[in-house]
Coordinates of C-alpha atoms and ligand atoms in Angstrom, one line a residue:
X1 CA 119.2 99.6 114.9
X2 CA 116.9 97.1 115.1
X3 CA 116.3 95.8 118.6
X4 CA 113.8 98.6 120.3
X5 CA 113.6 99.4 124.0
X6 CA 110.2 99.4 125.2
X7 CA 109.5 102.9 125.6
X8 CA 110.6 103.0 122.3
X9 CA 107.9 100.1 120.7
X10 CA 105.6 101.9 123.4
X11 CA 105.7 105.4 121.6
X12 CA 106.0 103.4 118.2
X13 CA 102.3 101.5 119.0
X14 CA 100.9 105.0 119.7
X15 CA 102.6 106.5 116.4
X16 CA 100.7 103.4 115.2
X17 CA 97.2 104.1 116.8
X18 CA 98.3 108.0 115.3
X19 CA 98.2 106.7 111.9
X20 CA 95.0 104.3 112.3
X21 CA 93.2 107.5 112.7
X22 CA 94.7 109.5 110.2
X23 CA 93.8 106.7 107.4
X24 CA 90.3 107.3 106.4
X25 CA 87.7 104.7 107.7
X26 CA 87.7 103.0 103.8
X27 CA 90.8 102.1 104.1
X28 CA 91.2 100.5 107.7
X29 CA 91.1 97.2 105.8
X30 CA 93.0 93.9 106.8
X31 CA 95.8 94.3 104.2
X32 CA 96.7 98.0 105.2
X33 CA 99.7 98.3 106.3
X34 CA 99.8 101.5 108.0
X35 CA 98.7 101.8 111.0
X36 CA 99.3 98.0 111.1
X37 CA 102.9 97.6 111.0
X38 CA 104.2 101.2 109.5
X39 CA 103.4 104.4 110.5
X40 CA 104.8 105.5 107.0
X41 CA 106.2 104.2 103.9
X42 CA 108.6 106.5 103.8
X43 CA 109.8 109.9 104.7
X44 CA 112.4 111.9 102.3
X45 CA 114.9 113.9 104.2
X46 CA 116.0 116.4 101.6
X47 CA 119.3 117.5 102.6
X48 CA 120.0 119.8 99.2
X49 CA 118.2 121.0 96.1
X50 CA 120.6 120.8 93.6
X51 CA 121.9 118.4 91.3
X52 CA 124.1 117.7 89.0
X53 CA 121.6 116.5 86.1
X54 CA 118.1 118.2 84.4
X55 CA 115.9 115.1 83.5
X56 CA 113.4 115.8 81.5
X57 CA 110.9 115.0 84.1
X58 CA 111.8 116.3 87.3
X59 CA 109.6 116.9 90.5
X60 CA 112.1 119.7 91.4
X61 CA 111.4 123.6 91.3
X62 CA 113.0 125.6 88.4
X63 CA 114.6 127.1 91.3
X64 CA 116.3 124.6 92.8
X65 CA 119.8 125.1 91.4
X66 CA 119.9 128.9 93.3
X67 CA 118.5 127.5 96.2
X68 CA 121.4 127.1 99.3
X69 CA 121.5 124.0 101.0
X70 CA 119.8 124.2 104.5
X71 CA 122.4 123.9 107.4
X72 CA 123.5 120.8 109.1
X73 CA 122.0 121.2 112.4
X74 CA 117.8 122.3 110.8
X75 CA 118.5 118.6 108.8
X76 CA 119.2 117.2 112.1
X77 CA 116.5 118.9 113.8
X78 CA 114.5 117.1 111.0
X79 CA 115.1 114.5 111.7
X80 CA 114.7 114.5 114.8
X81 CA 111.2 115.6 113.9
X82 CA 110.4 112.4 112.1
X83 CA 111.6 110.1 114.4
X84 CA 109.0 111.6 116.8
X85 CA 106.2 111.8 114.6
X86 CA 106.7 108.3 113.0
X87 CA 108.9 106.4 115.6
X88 CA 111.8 103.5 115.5
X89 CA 112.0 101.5 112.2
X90 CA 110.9 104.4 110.0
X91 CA 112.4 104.4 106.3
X92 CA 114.2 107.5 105.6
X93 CA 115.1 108.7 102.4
X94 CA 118.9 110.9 102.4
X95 CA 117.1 112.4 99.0
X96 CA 117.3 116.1 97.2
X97 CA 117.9 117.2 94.5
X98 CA 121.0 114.5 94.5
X99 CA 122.4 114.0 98.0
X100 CA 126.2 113.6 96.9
X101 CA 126.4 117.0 95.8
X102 CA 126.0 117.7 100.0
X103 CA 129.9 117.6 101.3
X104 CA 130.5 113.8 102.2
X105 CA 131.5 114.9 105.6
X106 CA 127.8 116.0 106.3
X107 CA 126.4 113.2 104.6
X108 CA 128.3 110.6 106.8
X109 CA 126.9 112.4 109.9
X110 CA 123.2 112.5 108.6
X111 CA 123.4 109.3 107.6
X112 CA 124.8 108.7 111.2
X113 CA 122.3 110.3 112.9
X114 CA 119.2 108.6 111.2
X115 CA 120.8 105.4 112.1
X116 CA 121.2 106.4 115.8
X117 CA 118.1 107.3 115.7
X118 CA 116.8 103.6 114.9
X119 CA 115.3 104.9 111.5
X120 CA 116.6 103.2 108.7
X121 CA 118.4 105.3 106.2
X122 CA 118.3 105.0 102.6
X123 CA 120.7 107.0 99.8
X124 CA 118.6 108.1 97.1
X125 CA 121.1 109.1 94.3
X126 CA 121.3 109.2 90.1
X127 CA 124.8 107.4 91.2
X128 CA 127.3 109.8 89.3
X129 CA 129.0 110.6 92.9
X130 CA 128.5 107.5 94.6
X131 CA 131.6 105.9 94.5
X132 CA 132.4 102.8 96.4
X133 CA 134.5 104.6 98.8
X134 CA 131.5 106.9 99.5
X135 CA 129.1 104.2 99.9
X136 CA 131.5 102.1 102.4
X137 CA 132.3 105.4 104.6
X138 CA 127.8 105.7 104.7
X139 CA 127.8 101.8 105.3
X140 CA 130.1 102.0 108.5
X141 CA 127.7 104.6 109.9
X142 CA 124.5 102.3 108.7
X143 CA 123.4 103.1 105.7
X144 CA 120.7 100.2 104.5
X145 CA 119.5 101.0 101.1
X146 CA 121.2 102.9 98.3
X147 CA 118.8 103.6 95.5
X148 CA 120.0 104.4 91.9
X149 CA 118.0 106.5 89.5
X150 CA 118.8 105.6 86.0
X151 CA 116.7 106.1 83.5
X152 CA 116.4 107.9 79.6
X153 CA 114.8 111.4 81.3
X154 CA 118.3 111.5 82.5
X155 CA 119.2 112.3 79.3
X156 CA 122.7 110.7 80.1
X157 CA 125.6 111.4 76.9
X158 CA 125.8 108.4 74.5
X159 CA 122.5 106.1 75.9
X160 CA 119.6 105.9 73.4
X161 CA 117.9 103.2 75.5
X162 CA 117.1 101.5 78.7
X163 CA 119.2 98.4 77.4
X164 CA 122.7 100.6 77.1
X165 CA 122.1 102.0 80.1
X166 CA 122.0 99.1 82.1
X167 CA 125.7 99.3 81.4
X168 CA 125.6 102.0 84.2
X169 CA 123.4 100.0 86.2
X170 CA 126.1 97.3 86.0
X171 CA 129.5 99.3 87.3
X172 CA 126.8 100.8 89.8
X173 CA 125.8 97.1 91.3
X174 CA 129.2 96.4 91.1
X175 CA 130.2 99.2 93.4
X176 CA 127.3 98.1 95.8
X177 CA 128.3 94.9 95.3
X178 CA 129.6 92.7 98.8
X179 CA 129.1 96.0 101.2
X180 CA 126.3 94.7 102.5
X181 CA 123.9 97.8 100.8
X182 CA 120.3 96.7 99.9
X183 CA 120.5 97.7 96.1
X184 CA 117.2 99.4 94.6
X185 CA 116.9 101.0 91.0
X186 CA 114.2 103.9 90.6
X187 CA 113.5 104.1 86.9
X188 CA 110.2 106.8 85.7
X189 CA 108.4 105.2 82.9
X190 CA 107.1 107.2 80.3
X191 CA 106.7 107.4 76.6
X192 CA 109.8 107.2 75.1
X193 CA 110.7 103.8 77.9
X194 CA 107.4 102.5 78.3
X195 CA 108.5 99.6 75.5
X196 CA 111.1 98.5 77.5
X197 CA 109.8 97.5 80.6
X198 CA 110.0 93.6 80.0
X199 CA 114.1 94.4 79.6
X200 CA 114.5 96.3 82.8
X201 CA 112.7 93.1 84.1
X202 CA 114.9 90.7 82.7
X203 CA 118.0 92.5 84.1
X204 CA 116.8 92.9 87.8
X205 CA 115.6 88.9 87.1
X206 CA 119.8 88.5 86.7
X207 CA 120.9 90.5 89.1
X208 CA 118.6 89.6 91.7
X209 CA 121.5 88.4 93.8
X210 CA 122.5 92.3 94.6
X211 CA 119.1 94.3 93.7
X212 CA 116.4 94.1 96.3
X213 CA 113.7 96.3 94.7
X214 CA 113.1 97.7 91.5
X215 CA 110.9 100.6 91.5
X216 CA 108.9 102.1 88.6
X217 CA 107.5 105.8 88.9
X218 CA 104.8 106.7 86.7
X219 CA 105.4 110.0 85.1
X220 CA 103.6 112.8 86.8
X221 CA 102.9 116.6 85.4
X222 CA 104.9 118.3 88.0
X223 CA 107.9 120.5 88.7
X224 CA 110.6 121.6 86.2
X225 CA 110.5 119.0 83.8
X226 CA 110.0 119.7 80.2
X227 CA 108.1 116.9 79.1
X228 CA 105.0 116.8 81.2
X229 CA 101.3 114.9 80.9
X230 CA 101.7 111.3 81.2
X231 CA 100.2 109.1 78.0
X232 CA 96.8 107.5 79.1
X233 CA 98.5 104.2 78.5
X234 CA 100.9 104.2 81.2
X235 CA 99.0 103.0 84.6
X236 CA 99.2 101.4 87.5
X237 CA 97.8 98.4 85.8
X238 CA 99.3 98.8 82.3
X239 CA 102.9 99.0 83.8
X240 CA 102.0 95.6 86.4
X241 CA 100.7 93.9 83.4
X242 CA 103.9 94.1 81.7
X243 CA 106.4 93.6 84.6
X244 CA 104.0 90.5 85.4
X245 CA 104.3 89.2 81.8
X246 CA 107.9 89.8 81.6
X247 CA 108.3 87.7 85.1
X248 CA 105.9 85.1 83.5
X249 CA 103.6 84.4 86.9
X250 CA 101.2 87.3 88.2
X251 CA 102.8 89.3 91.2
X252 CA 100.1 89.8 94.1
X253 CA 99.5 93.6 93.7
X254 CA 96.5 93.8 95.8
X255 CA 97.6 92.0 98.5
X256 CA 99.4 94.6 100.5
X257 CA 97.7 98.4 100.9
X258 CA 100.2 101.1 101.8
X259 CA 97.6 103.9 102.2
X260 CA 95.4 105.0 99.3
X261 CA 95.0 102.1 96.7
X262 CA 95.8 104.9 93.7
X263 CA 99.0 105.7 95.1
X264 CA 101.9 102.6 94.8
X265 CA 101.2 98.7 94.6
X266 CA 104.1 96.4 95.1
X267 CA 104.5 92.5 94.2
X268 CA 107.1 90.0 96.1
X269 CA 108.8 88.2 93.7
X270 CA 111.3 84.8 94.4
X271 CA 113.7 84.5 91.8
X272 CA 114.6 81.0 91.3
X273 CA 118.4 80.2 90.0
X274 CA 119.2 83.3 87.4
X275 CA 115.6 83.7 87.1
X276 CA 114.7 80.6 85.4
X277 CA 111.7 80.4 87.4
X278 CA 109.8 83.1 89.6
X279 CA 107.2 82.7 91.7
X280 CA 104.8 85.1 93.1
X281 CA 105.7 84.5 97.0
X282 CA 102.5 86.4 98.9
X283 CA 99.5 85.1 96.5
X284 CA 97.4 84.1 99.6
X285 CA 96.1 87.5 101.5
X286 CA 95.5 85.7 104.7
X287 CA 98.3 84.4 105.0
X288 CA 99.7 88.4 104.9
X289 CA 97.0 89.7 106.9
X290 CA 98.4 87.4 109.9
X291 CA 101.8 88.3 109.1
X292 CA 101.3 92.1 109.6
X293 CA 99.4 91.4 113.2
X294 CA 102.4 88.5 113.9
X295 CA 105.1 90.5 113.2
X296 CA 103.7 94.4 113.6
X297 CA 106.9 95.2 115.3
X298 CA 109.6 93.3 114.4
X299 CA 111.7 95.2 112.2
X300 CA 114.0 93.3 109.7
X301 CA 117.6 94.0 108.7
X302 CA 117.4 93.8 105.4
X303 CA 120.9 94.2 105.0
X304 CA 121.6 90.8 106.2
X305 CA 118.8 88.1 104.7
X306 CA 120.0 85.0 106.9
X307 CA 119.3 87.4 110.0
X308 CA 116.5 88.1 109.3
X309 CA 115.2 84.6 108.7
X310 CA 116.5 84.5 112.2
X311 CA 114.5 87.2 113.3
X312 CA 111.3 86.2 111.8
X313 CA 112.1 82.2 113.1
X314 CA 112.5 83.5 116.8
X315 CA 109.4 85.9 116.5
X316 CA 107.2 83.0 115.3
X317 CA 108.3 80.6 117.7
X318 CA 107.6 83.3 120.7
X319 CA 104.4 84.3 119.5
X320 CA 103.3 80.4 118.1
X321 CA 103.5 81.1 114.5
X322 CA 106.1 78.6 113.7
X323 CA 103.3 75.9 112.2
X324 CA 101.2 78.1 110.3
X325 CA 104.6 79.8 108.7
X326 CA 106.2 76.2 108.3
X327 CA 102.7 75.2 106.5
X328 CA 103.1 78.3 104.1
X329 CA 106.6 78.6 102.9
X330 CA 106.8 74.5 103.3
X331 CA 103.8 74.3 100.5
X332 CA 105.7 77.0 98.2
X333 CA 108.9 75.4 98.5
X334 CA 107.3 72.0 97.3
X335 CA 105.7 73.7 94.4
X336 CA 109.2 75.1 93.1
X337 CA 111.1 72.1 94.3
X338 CA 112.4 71.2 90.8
X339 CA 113.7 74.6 89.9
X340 CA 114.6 75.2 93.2
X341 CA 116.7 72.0 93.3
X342 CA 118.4 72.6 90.1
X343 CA 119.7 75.9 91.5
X344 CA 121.1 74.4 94.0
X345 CA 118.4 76.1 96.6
X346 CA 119.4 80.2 94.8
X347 CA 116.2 81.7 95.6
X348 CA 116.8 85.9 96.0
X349 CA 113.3 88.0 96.8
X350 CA 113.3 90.8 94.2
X351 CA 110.4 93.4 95.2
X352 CA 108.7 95.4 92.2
X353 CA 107.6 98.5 93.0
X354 CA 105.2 101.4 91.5
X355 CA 104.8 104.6 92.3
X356 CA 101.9 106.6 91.0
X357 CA 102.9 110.5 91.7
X358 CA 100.2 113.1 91.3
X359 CA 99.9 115.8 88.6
X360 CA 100.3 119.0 90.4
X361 CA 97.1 120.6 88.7
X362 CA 94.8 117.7 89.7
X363 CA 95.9 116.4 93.1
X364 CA 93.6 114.0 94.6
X365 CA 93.0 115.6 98.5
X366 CA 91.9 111.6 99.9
X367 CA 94.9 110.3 98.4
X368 CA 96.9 113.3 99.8
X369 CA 94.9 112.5 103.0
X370 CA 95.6 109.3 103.1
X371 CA 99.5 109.3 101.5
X372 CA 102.1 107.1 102.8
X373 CA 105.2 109.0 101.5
X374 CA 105.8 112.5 103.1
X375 CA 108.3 115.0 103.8
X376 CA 109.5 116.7 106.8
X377 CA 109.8 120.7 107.0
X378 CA 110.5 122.7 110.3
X379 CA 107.1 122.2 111.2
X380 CA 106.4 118.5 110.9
X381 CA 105.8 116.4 107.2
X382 CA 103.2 116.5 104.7
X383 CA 102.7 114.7 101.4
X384 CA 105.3 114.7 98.7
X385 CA 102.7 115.0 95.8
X386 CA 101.7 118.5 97.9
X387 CA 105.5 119.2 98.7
X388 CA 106.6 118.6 94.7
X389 CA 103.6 120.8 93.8
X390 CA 104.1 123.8 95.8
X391 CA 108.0 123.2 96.1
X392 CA 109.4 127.0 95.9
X393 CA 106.9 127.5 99.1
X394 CA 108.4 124.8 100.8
X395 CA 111.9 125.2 99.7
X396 CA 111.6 129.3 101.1
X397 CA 110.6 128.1 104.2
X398 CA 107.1 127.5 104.1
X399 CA 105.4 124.9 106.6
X400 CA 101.2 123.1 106.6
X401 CA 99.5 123.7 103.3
X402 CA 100.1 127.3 100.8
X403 CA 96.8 129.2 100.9
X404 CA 96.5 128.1 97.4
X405 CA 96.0 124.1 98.2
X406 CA 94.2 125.3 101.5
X407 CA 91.4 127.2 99.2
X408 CA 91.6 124.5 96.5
X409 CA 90.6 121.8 99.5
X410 CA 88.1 124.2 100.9
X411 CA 86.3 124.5 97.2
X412 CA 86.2 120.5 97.5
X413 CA 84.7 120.7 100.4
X414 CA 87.6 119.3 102.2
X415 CA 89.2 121.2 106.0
X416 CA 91.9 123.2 104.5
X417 CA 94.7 122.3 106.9
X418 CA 93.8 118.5 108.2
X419 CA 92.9 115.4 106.9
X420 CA 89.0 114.5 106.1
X421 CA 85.9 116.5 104.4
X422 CA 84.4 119.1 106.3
X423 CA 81.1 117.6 107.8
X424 CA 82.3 114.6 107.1
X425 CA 80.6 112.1 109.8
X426 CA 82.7 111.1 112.9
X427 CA 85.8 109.0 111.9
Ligands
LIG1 S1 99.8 111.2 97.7 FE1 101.5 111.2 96.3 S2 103.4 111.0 97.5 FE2 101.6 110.3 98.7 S3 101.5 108.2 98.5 FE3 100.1 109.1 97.0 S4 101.4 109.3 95.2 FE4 102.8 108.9 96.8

């Protein structure tokens, strides 16, 4: 999956050169990464629309439930689709409605297929039907990532609080656990969990030695959820704030750029021992901005950590990185040497993660524009924040933007069915 032929890092560097163009001039800055090293963050391969919970915030369309599940062979077409549009190495999220309602026999050979592909499939599930004997039957076909949902919206019988539920984020790391599955946890914040955010913290912190990513998603005013307008308290920088004081050190949140700086940030934490200590591991930004040009495409299994040390060692020394990486990571290590001593050199990277969906009524057309999640239809992908908006078009069939958006962009004086503003000067 991860070693590329060269027509295939050939078409990748012009999916790349694709992307530099579709990012708006503002943003072609020395810390984005797409167009740099990603063509995409990520692209969600929705393979049904059901699911077998109603959270009270939901991106999906009230008529989801009654909606059938599109056929084997248009998913594979799919994704077939991305892999052209955004080449090897793309992440793909196996995501619905929940994916496990989809007949396991389907979902092995979708998972299969993305990974034959050389994209890098992820299982994007609330975890109810993802037993360990699923997960090992998606790993021997190459699943990478499963990520969990679990949260309060869930709504799940006998859990009043983020804390008791990470009783179900326990037996779920434990069925993850030793399959080698890189383990994230999606949890929306909102009102109700907002208060809580330093636990969730603490628990990734001790179980950094299975989770690789927690991700927060800031409630958004879409969909079929009952409880809808976010509380002006809960922000991008509210929600860091607190994940930063609950890590004690300051993650690097605007180091790295995935696409429009309103959408997501993400921090790179190293957890020392059982999170004793934790240190902020990409706090210099030119020592990133080199990294993305070094390594633009070199592709990691993150599946396997001590490979991919080996893969980043053997890329360095190739293209005469080795010093200036030895110099970095040699200066952190000194500065934790203590810690890192006393636990007896356990240092796990745990990745924090926030995603800032859109409200469906006020979607920003420059972050749509410049968004680095999409989703693929029969026609190509588009943005998830216009997919969750306009969903039941999309879900009947629909493909490029609903009149609806297409007049709303036109009234902003944006092109209705590309990127960009309409005279807008020469990118
Ligand atoms: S436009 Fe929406 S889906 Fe795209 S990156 Fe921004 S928040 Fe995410």
């Amino acid at each position: 999956m991860y070693a590329y032929a060269h027509e295939e890092i050939a078409h990748l560097r012009q999916r790349l050169d694709w992307t530099r163009q579709r990012i708006s001039p503002e943003f072609r800055l020395p810390h984005q990464v797409l167009g740099a090293k990603r063509t995409i963050g990520c692209v969600a391969l929705e393979v049904t629309q059901r699911c077998n919970l109603d959270c009270s915030i939901c991106y999906l369309s009230p008529n989801s439930e009654s909606t059938p599940d599109i056929p084997l062979e248009t998913i594979m077409h799919r994704a077939q689709l991305i892999r052209e549009q955004y080449g090897v190495g793309t992440n793909v999220q196996i995501t619905g409605g929940d994916p496990t309602l989809r007949n396991h026999d389907e979902l092995v050979r979708i998972v299969k297929r993305v990974a034959e592909l050389k994209m890098v499939p992820s299982l994007f599930t609330n975890g109810i039907h993802a037993t360990r004997e699923l997960l090992t039957r998606l790993k021997e076909v190459g699943l990478v990532d499963v990520a969990f949902h679990v949260d309060l919206t869930e709504k799940r019988k006998g859990f009043t609080s983020e804390a008791q539920l990470c009783e179900v984020r326990s037996e779920y790391i434990e069925r993850a656990r030793g399959l080698g599955i890189n383990v994230i946890f999606n949890q929306t914040v909102f009102a109700r969990n907002f208060e809580e955010v330093p636990t969730l913290v603490g628990f990734y912190k001790q179980n950094a030695d299975v989770v690789g990513m927690a991700s927060f998603q800031l409630q958004a005013d879409t969909g079929r959820g009952l409880t809808r307008a976010r509380k002006q308290t809960i922000s991008l920088d509210t929600v860091g704030g607190t994940i930063d004081e609950a890590l004690g050190v300051k993650l690097s949140w605007e180091n790295v750029l995935f696409g429009h700086p309103k959408c997501h940030r993400i921090g790179y934490a190293g957890v020392i021992g059982d999170g004793e200590q934790v240190v902020d591991l990409f706090d210099d930004p030119a020592v990133l901005q080199d990294m993305l040009k070094v390594f633009d495409d070199i592709y990691l299994d993150r599946t396997r950590p001590r490979r991919a040390v080996g893969q980043v060692l053997e890329a360095a020394v190739k293209r005469g990185y080795l010093a200036p990486g030895l110099k970095y990571w040699g200066k952190r290590v000194a500065e934790n040497l203590p810690a890192i001593v006393k636990a007896r050199g356990k240092v796990r990277k745990l990745s924090f993660f926030m995603q800032n969906f859109q409200d469906r009524e006020r979607l920003d057309h420059d972050r749509v524009d410049n968004c680095s999640f999409h989703t693929v239809n029969d026609a190509g992908a588009i943005s998830m924040c216009v997919h969750n908006a306009y969903r039941d078009y999309y879900i009947q069939g629909g493909t490029g933007y609903p009149e609806e958006y297409q007049a709303w962009r036109l009234r902003d004086g944006y092109h209705p069915t590309e990127a960009g503003k309409i005279q807008a000067e020469a990118k």
